[in-house]
XYZ file of C-alpha atoms in Angstrom:
655
model
C 98.014 -152.591 -22.398
C 99.714 -149.744 -20.507
C 99.438 -146.484 -22.441
C 103.026 -145.642 -21.442
C 104.208 -148.492 -23.688
C 102.938 -146.555 -26.693
C 104.947 -144.021 -28.621
C 103.375 -141.151 -30.503
C 104.621 -139.924 -33.873
C 103.299 -136.508 -34.901
C 103.486 -135.374 -38.525
C 102.952 -131.620 -38.803
C 104.804 -128.481 -39.865
C 105.937 -125.339 -38.067
C 103.137 -123.201 -39.490
C 100.361 -125.425 -38.170
C 102.065 -126.733 -35.019
C 99.574 -126.919 -32.168
C 100.269 -125.976 -28.534
C 97.893 -128.710 -27.432
C 100.465 -131.278 -28.587
C 102.050 -130.802 -25.174
C 99.203 -132.852 -23.691
C 100.635 -135.895 -25.414
C 103.611 -135.817 -23.018
C 101.282 -136.555 -20.113
C 100.448 -139.995 -21.482
C 102.915 -141.023 -24.216
C 106.602 -140.880 -24.906
C 106.887 -138.276 -27.665
C 109.281 -138.124 -30.545
C 108.720 -135.711 -33.459
C 109.417 -137.369 -36.807
C 108.022 -137.756 -40.310
C 105.952 -140.564 -41.746
C 108.639 -141.481 -44.284
C 110.786 -142.965 -41.483
C 107.880 -144.577 -39.646
C 109.119 -148.108 -40.212
C 112.627 -147.487 -38.910
C 111.207 -145.382 -36.057
C 109.092 -148.285 -34.849
C 111.869 -150.858 -35.279
C 114.300 -148.729 -33.251
C 111.991 -148.365 -30.244
C 112.855 -151.309 -28.057
C 110.148 -152.240 -25.611
C 107.679 -149.824 -27.274
C 106.314 -151.764 -30.232
C 103.083 -149.738 -30.542
C 102.960 -146.328 -32.194
C 100.222 -143.773 -32.681
C 100.725 -141.803 -35.899
C 99.033 -138.410 -35.575
C 98.708 -136.824 -39.032
C 97.957 -133.099 -38.948
C 95.872 -132.681 -42.094
C 96.847 -128.999 -42.415
C 100.334 -130.162 -43.329
C 98.939 -132.081 -46.324
C 96.829 -131.609 -49.373
C 93.724 -133.797 -49.283
C 95.123 -136.157 -51.904
C 98.540 -136.485 -50.241
C 96.888 -137.166 -46.881
C 94.824 -139.965 -48.390
C 97.905 -141.332 -50.191
C 99.771 -141.384 -46.864
C 96.909 -143.209 -45.142
C 96.744 -145.710 -47.993
C 100.494 -146.318 -47.820
C 100.393 -146.980 -44.075
C 97.360 -149.234 -44.475
C 99.007 -151.214 -47.277
C 102.291 -151.603 -45.371
C 100.337 -152.749 -42.302
C 98.299 -155.315 -44.236
C 101.446 -156.546 -45.970
C 103.159 -157.089 -42.621
C 105.790 -154.418 -43.300
C 104.557 -152.350 -40.326
C 103.292 -153.608 -36.988
C 101.202 -151.914 -34.309
C 100.928 -148.558 -36.103
C 97.634 -146.679 -35.724
C 97.226 -143.665 -38.080
C 94.962 -140.926 -36.720
C 93.885 -137.799 -38.596
C 94.109 -134.558 -36.590
C 91.997 -131.788 -38.124
C 89.987 -128.624 -37.367
C 87.160 -129.885 -39.626
C 83.894 -131.096 -38.084
C 82.590 -132.470 -41.407
C 81.203 -135.965 -40.870
C 81.629 -136.723 -44.595
C 85.318 -135.804 -44.401
C 85.735 -137.913 -41.267
C 84.251 -140.917 -43.075
C 86.534 -140.329 -46.066
C 89.570 -140.427 -43.790
C 88.404 -143.694 -42.230
C 87.715 -145.155 -45.690
C 91.299 -144.380 -46.717
C 92.860 -146.105 -43.733
C 92.648 -143.823 -40.672
C 91.956 -145.771 -37.499
C 90.502 -142.689 -35.778
C 89.786 -138.972 -36.264
C 90.500 -136.263 -33.685
C 89.174 -132.683 -33.900
C 91.551 -129.847 -32.953
C 92.597 -128.912 -30.358
C 93.613 -131.921 -28.292
C 91.874 -132.373 -24.961
C 93.150 -134.376 -22.004
C 90.196 -136.787 -21.957
C 90.794 -137.558 -25.656
C 94.530 -138.092 -25.156
C 93.864 -140.521 -22.297
C 91.947 -142.880 -24.602
C 94.044 -142.635 -27.774
C 96.071 -145.735 -26.878
C 92.937 -147.865 -27.387
C 93.370 -147.274 -31.117
C 96.591 -149.272 -31.049
C 94.737 -152.239 -29.613
C 92.048 -151.925 -32.284
C 94.629 -151.596 -35.066
C 96.696 -154.534 -33.801
C 93.617 -156.759 -33.612
C 92.631 -155.908 -37.185
C 96.170 -156.481 -38.450
C 96.424 -159.801 -36.634
C 93.201 -161.046 -38.229
C 94.281 -159.890 -41.687
C 97.742 -161.434 -41.501
C 96.370 -164.633 -40.010
C 94.057 -165.029 -42.998
C 96.668 -163.891 -45.518
C 99.433 -166.156 -44.315
C 97.433 -169.377 -44.174
C 99.280 -170.756 -47.199
C 102.625 -169.899 -45.637
C 101.575 -171.468 -42.352
C 100.595 -174.665 -44.122
C 103.905 -174.757 -45.965
C 105.806 -174.125 -42.742
C 103.988 -176.889 -40.889
C 104.842 -179.308 -43.674
C 108.467 -178.220 -43.512
C 108.531 -178.593 -39.712
C 107.129 -182.106 -39.912
C 109.473 -184.665 -38.375
C 107.962 -187.608 -40.227
C 110.586 -189.558 -42.187
C 113.046 -186.740 -41.546
C 116.546 -187.537 -42.742
C 119.846 -185.729 -42.314
C 119.612 -184.001 -45.682
C 116.093 -182.761 -44.926
C 117.164 -181.396 -41.550
C 119.985 -179.468 -43.188
C 117.720 -178.091 -45.909
C 114.703 -177.226 -43.735
C 115.801 -173.789 -42.546
C 116.858 -172.718 -46.016
C 113.436 -173.719 -47.347
C 111.712 -171.674 -44.655
C 113.815 -168.636 -45.477
C 112.727 -168.874 -49.118
C 109.069 -168.758 -48.085
C 109.694 -165.725 -45.874
C 111.765 -163.835 -48.451
C 109.252 -164.434 -51.250
C 106.346 -163.426 -49.013
C 107.956 -160.079 -48.147
C 109.440 -159.425 -51.588
C 106.087 -159.571 -53.374
C 104.469 -157.075 -51.011
C 107.440 -154.720 -51.111
C 107.461 -154.970 -54.900
C 103.787 -154.022 -55.181
C 103.921 -151.218 -52.606
C 106.972 -149.695 -54.325
C 105.223 -149.322 -57.677
C 101.661 -148.589 -56.589
C 100.024 -145.944 -54.467
C 96.443 -146.314 -55.714
C 94.157 -143.315 -55.448
C 90.904 -143.947 -53.649
C 89.264 -140.563 -54.046
C 86.288 -141.814 -56.048
C 82.885 -141.626 -54.429
C 81.881 -145.282 -54.405
C 78.264 -144.453 -53.677
C 77.931 -143.085 -57.206
C 77.807 -146.542 -58.771
C 74.844 -147.370 -56.564
C 73.054 -144.333 -57.939
C 73.091 -145.739 -61.466
C 69.449 -146.283 -62.386
C 67.969 -149.638 -63.343
C 67.298 -148.230 -66.820
C 70.963 -147.306 -67.213
C 71.966 -150.747 -65.970
C 69.809 -152.285 -68.676
C 71.435 -150.035 -71.277
C 74.885 -151.108 -70.109
C 73.918 -154.786 -70.307
C 72.701 -154.239 -73.864
C 75.954 -152.536 -74.837
C 78.033 -155.250 -73.176
C 76.154 -157.851 -75.223
C 77.008 -156.242 -78.562
C 80.150 -156.405 -80.694
C 79.657 -152.691 -81.346
C 80.609 -151.973 -77.719
C 82.360 -148.597 -77.484
C 83.299 -147.342 -74.004
C 84.427 -143.843 -75.010
C 81.343 -142.038 -73.719
C 81.216 -143.941 -70.412
C 82.505 -142.217 -67.288
C 84.668 -144.002 -64.735
C 81.730 -145.117 -62.613
C 79.913 -146.585 -65.605
C 83.096 -148.461 -66.537
C 83.203 -149.787 -62.975
C 79.585 -150.860 -63.349
C 80.340 -152.646 -66.625
C 82.983 -154.788 -64.908
C 80.664 -155.406 -61.973
C 77.818 -156.539 -64.266
C 80.006 -158.961 -66.231
C 81.548 -160.484 -63.087
C 78.134 -160.724 -61.450
C 76.795 -162.489 -64.558
C 79.711 -164.947 -64.645
C 79.505 -165.658 -60.905
C 75.866 -166.681 -61.421
C 76.946 -169.544 -63.713
C 76.300 -173.108 -62.564
C 79.096 -174.485 -60.382
C 80.086 -170.964 -59.275
C 77.146 -170.111 -57.078
C 79.001 -171.492 -54.050
C 81.444 -168.578 -54.391
C 79.427 -166.220 -52.236
C 80.628 -162.652 -52.826
C 78.639 -159.658 -51.646
C 78.037 -156.693 -53.936
C 80.101 -154.445 -51.644
C 83.073 -156.808 -51.711
C 82.847 -157.128 -55.487
C 82.749 -153.345 -55.859
C 85.789 -153.037 -53.561
C 87.696 -155.364 -55.859
C 86.638 -153.589 -59.068
C 87.447 -150.136 -57.681
C 90.912 -151.258 -56.635
C 91.564 -152.788 -60.052
C 90.381 -149.571 -61.715
C 92.655 -147.506 -59.485
C 95.645 -149.588 -60.540
C 95.327 -148.357 -64.122
C 97.015 -145.105 -65.138
C 94.337 -142.657 -66.236
C 96.902 -140.453 -68.038
C 97.670 -143.182 -70.586
C 95.806 -142.404 -73.814
C 95.346 -146.114 -74.624
C 96.534 -148.495 -71.901
C 94.097 -147.314 -69.248
C 91.046 -148.720 -67.476
C 88.870 -148.033 -70.520
C 91.054 -150.395 -72.578
C 90.854 -153.031 -69.827
C 87.050 -152.863 -69.843
C 87.060 -153.114 -73.634
C 89.225 -156.251 -73.510
C 87.002 -157.753 -70.810
C 83.891 -157.090 -72.935
C 85.539 -158.638 -76.014
C 86.516 -161.715 -73.976
C 82.966 -161.991 -72.650
C 81.505 -161.616 -76.155
C 83.873 -164.242 -77.580
C 82.865 -166.880 -75.008
C 79.209 -166.013 -75.632
C 79.799 -166.378 -79.364
C 81.283 -169.819 -78.725
C 78.208 -170.867 -76.742
C 79.988 -171.167 -73.393
C 78.167 -168.280 -71.672
C 74.802 -166.670 -72.359
C 74.391 -162.993 -73.217
C 73.010 -160.638 -70.600
C 70.747 -159.211 -73.304
C 70.115 -161.825 -76.034
C 68.268 -159.240 -78.152
C 71.425 -157.109 -78.447
C 73.195 -159.601 -80.714
C 70.843 -161.183 -83.226
C 73.839 -162.925 -84.789
C 74.144 -165.094 -81.662
C 70.921 -167.030 -82.020
C 70.088 -169.333 -79.114
C 68.728 -171.796 -81.690
C 72.052 -172.081 -83.529
C 74.494 -174.659 -82.126
C 77.720 -172.979 -81.104
C 81.054 -174.288 -79.955
C 80.595 -177.637 -81.732
C 83.907 -178.161 -83.484
C 85.198 -181.047 -85.564
C 88.126 -181.676 -83.236
C 85.861 -182.460 -80.257
C 84.893 -186.116 -79.792
C 81.375 -187.418 -79.234
C 79.629 -184.269 -80.492
C 80.900 -182.338 -77.488
C 80.991 -178.544 -77.486
C 83.438 -176.001 -76.120
C 81.412 -175.629 -72.916
C 82.315 -179.240 -72.129
C 85.955 -178.186 -72.279
C 85.836 -174.734 -70.672
C 84.048 -174.927 -67.344
C 82.522 -171.956 -65.462
C 85.568 -171.849 -63.190
C 87.802 -171.467 -66.249
C 85.577 -168.707 -67.631
C 85.813 -166.821 -64.336
C 89.613 -167.066 -64.434
C 89.650 -165.855 -68.059
C 87.317 -162.897 -67.399
C 89.360 -161.887 -64.352
C 92.594 -162.088 -66.358
C 91.085 -159.881 -69.056
C 90.260 -157.037 -66.667
C 93.651 -157.288 -64.942
C 95.872 -157.915 -67.955
C 97.379 -154.387 -68.043
C 97.267 -153.210 -64.402
C 99.901 -150.559 -63.779
C 100.797 -150.151 -67.459
C 103.146 -147.116 -67.708
C 102.127 -146.155 -71.262
C 105.390 -147.311 -72.862
C 106.291 -150.699 -74.299
C 108.709 -153.405 -73.194
C 111.420 -152.160 -75.540
C 111.436 -148.785 -73.788
C 111.482 -150.456 -70.359
C 114.513 -152.509 -71.389
C 116.406 -149.708 -73.127
C 116.106 -147.425 -70.104
C 117.057 -150.195 -67.633
C 113.952 -149.736 -65.486
C 113.787 -151.738 -62.236
C 111.062 -153.921 -63.720
C 113.253 -154.840 -66.691
C 116.035 -155.834 -64.306
C 113.689 -157.862 -62.105
C 112.192 -159.781 -65.027
C 115.454 -160.150 -66.968
C 114.185 -158.207 -70.006
C 111.610 -160.885 -70.856
C 107.882 -160.065 -71.042
C 108.653 -157.318 -68.547
C 105.281 -155.587 -68.353
C 103.207 -158.742 -68.770
C 105.096 -160.479 -65.955
C 104.519 -157.432 -63.799
C 100.800 -157.261 -64.658
C 100.345 -160.948 -63.808
C 102.192 -160.683 -60.491
C 100.376 -157.537 -59.366
C 96.937 -158.702 -60.448
C 97.292 -162.025 -58.644
C 98.310 -160.042 -55.573
C 95.131 -157.941 -55.928
C 93.065 -161.132 -56.107
C 94.713 -162.305 -52.889
C 93.763 -159.104 -51.086
C 90.074 -159.164 -51.973
C 87.006 -161.360 -52.161
C 88.710 -163.759 -54.584
C 91.371 -164.716 -52.048
C 90.061 -168.283 -51.512
C 90.647 -168.959 -55.220
C 94.316 -168.021 -54.857
C 95.178 -170.490 -52.076
C 96.270 -173.922 -53.193
C 94.953 -175.658 -50.085
C 91.490 -174.064 -50.406
C 90.302 -175.412 -53.754
C 91.491 -178.372 -55.834
C 91.286 -176.249 -59.013
C 93.860 -173.729 -57.739
C 96.616 -174.787 -60.156
C 94.333 -174.572 -63.179
C 92.898 -171.231 -62.041
C 96.340 -169.707 -61.547
C 97.604 -171.102 -64.860
C 94.736 -169.550 -66.783
C 95.128 -166.152 -65.098
C 98.917 -165.956 -65.399
C 99.380 -167.605 -68.812
C 96.534 -165.586 -70.344
C 98.116 -162.311 -69.216
C 101.553 -163.393 -70.437
C 100.009 -164.261 -73.813
C 99.334 -160.551 -74.427
C 103.062 -159.832 -74.918
C 103.077 -158.535 -78.503
C 106.832 -159.012 -78.676
C 106.142 -162.756 -78.803
C 103.202 -162.442 -81.178
C 104.560 -164.584 -84.005
C 105.694 -167.275 -81.581
C 102.191 -167.455 -80.160
C 100.608 -167.565 -83.616
C 102.869 -170.519 -84.424
C 101.749 -172.251 -81.224
C 98.096 -171.862 -82.202
C 98.844 -173.148 -85.693
C 100.572 -176.137 -84.132
C 97.549 -176.688 -81.909
C 95.244 -176.704 -84.934
C 97.396 -179.271 -86.715
C 97.449 -181.395 -83.572
C 93.674 -181.193 -83.043
C 93.006 -181.853 -86.703
C 94.935 -185.109 -86.459
C 93.617 -186.265 -83.107
C 90.233 -185.394 -81.635
C 89.979 -184.310 -78.013
C 88.072 -186.415 -75.508
C 86.695 -183.884 -73.024
C 86.547 -186.548 -70.309
C 90.307 -187.070 -70.496
C 91.523 -184.279 -68.201
C 95.207 -184.995 -68.757
C 94.699 -184.514 -72.496
C 92.729 -181.278 -72.324
C 94.579 -179.240 -69.675
C 97.280 -177.881 -71.986
C 94.763 -177.287 -74.771
C 92.603 -175.224 -72.408
C 95.503 -172.987 -71.383
C 96.365 -172.284 -75.029
C 92.717 -171.673 -75.984
C 92.287 -169.197 -73.114
C 95.472 -167.428 -74.192
C 94.181 -167.281 -77.765
C 90.874 -165.748 -76.639
C 92.418 -163.026 -74.494
C 95.061 -162.339 -77.119
C 92.330 -161.768 -79.717
C 90.426 -159.626 -77.217
C 93.521 -157.527 -76.529
C 93.737 -156.408 -80.171
C 90.033 -156.777 -80.941
C 89.526 -153.050 -81.527
C 90.782 -153.447 -85.105
C 87.967 -155.973 -85.716
C 85.230 -153.745 -84.307
C 82.855 -151.790 -86.567
C 84.894 -149.131 -88.337
C 83.813 -146.041 -86.317
C 84.860 -147.818 -83.121
C 88.064 -149.182 -84.642
C 89.003 -145.720 -85.928
C 88.672 -144.147 -82.477
C 90.848 -146.822 -80.901
C 93.434 -146.351 -83.657
C 93.631 -142.644 -82.872
C 94.193 -143.070 -79.128
C 96.738 -145.855 -79.703
C 98.680 -143.699 -82.134
C 98.607 -140.871 -79.592
C 100.197 -143.118 -76.952
C 102.875 -144.241 -79.414
C 103.660 -140.613 -80.224
C 103.923 -139.738 -76.533
C 106.484 -142.519 -76.116
C 108.366 -141.100 -79.097
C 108.358 -137.638 -77.518
C 109.772 -139.145 -74.330
C 112.441 -141.024 -76.264
C 113.502 -137.786 -77.953
C 113.798 -136.033 -74.586
C 116.030 -138.859 -73.358
C 118.168 -138.756 -76.495
C 117.080 -142.216 -77.651
C 116.531 -143.242 -81.242
C 112.849 -143.185 -82.206
C 111.106 -145.740 -84.396
C 108.980 -144.313 -87.220
C 105.794 -145.622 -85.636
C 106.520 -143.496 -82.538
C 107.708 -140.432 -84.458
C 105.025 -137.835 -85.113
C 104.441 -137.215 -88.805
C 106.330 -140.254 -90.062
C 103.479 -142.736 -90.563
C 99.902 -141.854 -91.428
C 97.019 -143.289 -89.458
C 95.958 -145.254 -92.546
C 99.372 -146.899 -93.030
C 99.589 -147.487 -89.293
C 96.330 -149.423 -89.286
C 96.788 -151.264 -92.573
C 100.198 -152.533 -91.485
C 98.932 -153.755 -88.126
C 95.781 -155.382 -89.480
C 97.462 -157.209 -92.328
C 100.693 -158.291 -90.661
C 99.613 -158.818 -87.052
C 95.865 -158.992 -86.399
C 94.829 -160.979 -89.499
C 97.470 -163.647 -88.884
C 96.256 -164.157 -85.324
C 92.530 -164.205 -86.003
C 92.898 -166.541 -88.971
C 94.755 -169.244 -87.048
C 92.444 -168.844 -84.038
C 89.435 -169.214 -86.333
C 90.834 -172.561 -87.473
C 90.554 -173.773 -83.880
C 87.456 -171.731 -82.924
C 85.355 -171.258 -86.086
C 82.849 -169.058 -84.240
C 85.456 -166.267 -84.411
C 85.222 -166.029 -88.208
C 83.113 -162.854 -87.994
C 86.155 -160.967 -86.663
C 88.269 -161.984 -89.669
C 85.624 -160.592 -91.999
C 85.492 -157.336 -90.001
C 89.266 -156.924 -90.243
C 89.146 -157.260 -94.019
C 86.158 -154.935 -94.282
C 88.023 -152.333 -92.215
C 91.095 -152.743 -94.413
C 88.960 -151.823 -97.425
C 87.888 -148.611 -95.684
C 91.432 -147.705 -94.627
C 92.661 -148.360 -98.180
C 89.915 -146.142 -99.581
C 90.808 -143.401 -97.106
C 94.461 -143.713 -98.006
C 93.654 -143.065 -101.666
C 91.318 -140.192 -100.879
C 93.085 -136.805 -100.746
C 93.011 -135.488 -97.190
C 95.391 -134.152 -94.585
C 96.735 -137.164 -92.715
C 99.586 -135.191 -91.226
C 102.201 -137.024 -93.274
C 104.035 -135.595 -96.259
C 105.382 -137.526 -99.242
C 108.909 -137.615 -97.848
C 107.738 -138.764 -94.439
C 105.596 -141.490 -95.934
C 108.485 -142.757 -98.009
C 110.707 -142.749 -94.954
C 108.106 -144.631 -92.953
C 107.824 -147.363 -95.553
C 111.559 -147.809 -95.917
C 112.058 -147.837 -92.148
C 109.543 -150.567 -91.471
C 110.939 -153.972 -90.487
C 110.317 -157.238 -88.745
C 112.869 -159.286 -86.792
C 113.769 -162.833 -87.746
C 116.617 -165.127 -86.784
C 119.480 -165.337 -89.278
C 119.365 -168.651 -91.077
C 115.605 -169.111 -90.607
C 114.194 -167.583 -93.757
C 110.799 -169.201 -93.230
C 110.195 -167.724 -89.775
C 107.700 -165.037 -88.858
C 105.365 -165.308 -91.803
C 107.802 -165.086 -94.685
C 105.112 -166.526 -96.951
C 102.589 -164.022 -98.350
C 99.577 -163.540 -96.108
C 96.667 -165.389 -97.687
C 92.935 -165.008 -97.595
C 91.266 -166.709 -94.601
C 91.162 -170.458 -95.116
C 87.714 -171.963 -95.210
C 86.699 -175.076 -93.295
C 83.554 -177.071 -92.750
C 82.539 -175.448 -89.479
C 82.723 -171.871 -90.744
C 81.822 -172.117 -94.442
C 78.113 -172.391 -93.772
C 78.231 -169.268 -91.614
C 80.007 -167.067 -94.133
C 78.316 -164.945 -96.716
C 79.679 -165.647 -100.180
C 79.207 -162.052 -101.231
C 81.281 -160.871 -98.274
C 84.015 -163.276 -99.292
C 84.147 -161.669 -102.727
C 84.447 -158.212 -101.216
C 87.534 -159.077 -99.235
C 90.623 -157.269 -100.312
C 93.541 -159.479 -101.394
C 96.519 -158.623 -99.257
C 99.602 -157.457 -101.174
C 102.492 -159.868 -101.500
C 105.307 -158.865 -99.185
C 108.770 -158.195 -100.526
C 111.772 -158.786 -98.268
C 115.283 -157.420 -98.440
C 118.004 -158.722 -96.122
C 120.085 -155.964 -94.567
C 122.693 -156.157 -91.827
C 121.718 -154.428 -88.579
C 123.742 -151.231 -88.049
C 125.500 -151.212 -84.701
C 123.757 -148.031 -83.571
C 120.362 -149.662 -84.193
C 120.911 -152.780 -82.113
C 118.428 -151.590 -79.516
C 115.517 -151.209 -81.955
C 112.461 -153.449 -81.681
C 114.189 -155.869 -79.346
C 111.583 -157.304 -76.991
C 113.981 -159.046 -74.677
C 116.886 -160.488 -76.635
C 118.390 -157.541 -78.546
C 119.169 -157.756 -82.249
C 122.685 -159.108 -82.056
C 123.207 -161.830 -84.642
C 119.948 -160.957 -86.383
C 118.886 -159.220 -89.552
C 116.049 -156.950 -90.519
C 113.475 -157.892 -93.105
C 112.496 -154.611 -94.726
C 109.015 -154.892 -96.173
C 107.030 -152.866 -98.623
C 104.387 -151.595 -98.555
C 103.144 -153.080 -95.269
C 104.170 -152.051 -91.751
C 104.661 -154.449 -88.862
C 103.424 -152.581 -85.820
C 103.450 -153.992 -82.291
C 101.080 -152.698 -79.658
């Protein structure tokens, strides 16, 4: 390559402008510009497709420099930029800083001031960058290439196919670019963590983390970010060691790269929907599948209740004395664990209703339906494609691709709390179906749909599992969740939007908040899931035990931050949405005690059954929806043509 075919783009400011920049004229065509117009700059330079991007670090803060490098790197890997080589230009001689710049996407590092011999060799960076980009895009676009070759095939080509062929190709190209543009628009992940710190975690600490991950008392509040990273790494490493997965050879470094990027995609400023919550959901998912006998615990001594001598996962609806591990294979477990850690990537800390009411771009893209969950699923699958799990995301690589993708995507979509009652009804329907007709695990056509629903049930339980944890853990999660709800309410007030009582500070006490959610949302889910998966019955007991404590706290005089008037208002403002004309929908019958069945009765303590608190019978009053309230609690459809069921004394609270 002739160096004269390269352009140079210098990003600096007047204060730090360097006289040595003049040396660039001796080798390159020079055009001062800013990085924000890099793409159009390159596209407008006919005959000069290669561009050196010289970033003067004195014109940036450290974080903004790294963000800029990350943005260029992402756009290059996504195919949105071609032949662009970012180079950091700095007075610093720190080797650690130089390595940081390279880690964040710089192709080279040049120490001030420029020297002629350095300028003469800068163009080699374009060759290096182009080679790396070519290899990345070649690997990334293999699926597209396969699709294109099938479209270009002339075998049995008729007139209609010839006319349609170009349109089909354009769809592949548009979708390929749209996904990457979509992700890059919403995410500029920070990569300022020192990745070497996870490798400094001692073997003793690793053992402690394995013990905690093996216990239902898992509480991540005292773990720092690097220990949370290590928790995810340990669980994935344990799952990847399962039989039938050992052929998926992933190095520790590649696995850490993946986990760090997933962690960076979570918003640390969210009180609840942050990486800590994702790790908690992953641990709950892992514990559930261990409880069902599908996976072994990392530390069997940490959970005496999961005895290796007790048969688990043997349910009455499975034929030939099969167990759940004959239905859920290691590949399915990997997909489920991955979905659990990625189920809330990029969560903004507000719910779908807020996204829809404020007409956010995501709400428009996903047509107001499961907005955040659709976004999480799309982004997380894109992350999988960019890392060591890429072979699992290509349909021509593995025959199980369709099942893997279904489990990942459908499990994430199942966490939409706006569709909670619909999902509970699906699980109830599954139980009735399985109770009438046993499942033959060798009949793959019969079990595929059941597996998808079971995986969705597991991750859905894991997503709200904090209310079934031991009370001290459940209480802490309740506090941070309420804080996030209140922050949304504060934002709604600033925007002049109406605020639901659950989001309005001082309207609903923490006790009422938790009792309403446990009785009307969590208990309904766990009870129907326990019908299908009796090994989950322990969680139902924990929910009832926690309700007893919250009820006792509610009766005990203390400052809950809610006055008598506010409490009364909160109760009268509570509602659930049902379709007009369907008076039996959404749990209109009183919530009953957990139903017993043969598989779980022997595992339940009769004394604990007697201690369970009977849930109060719900009273319903039909009221027409006021026109000004038609945007309340409308996860996708709005409340037009619907009515509110006002309930007392319970509260229906959606997370």
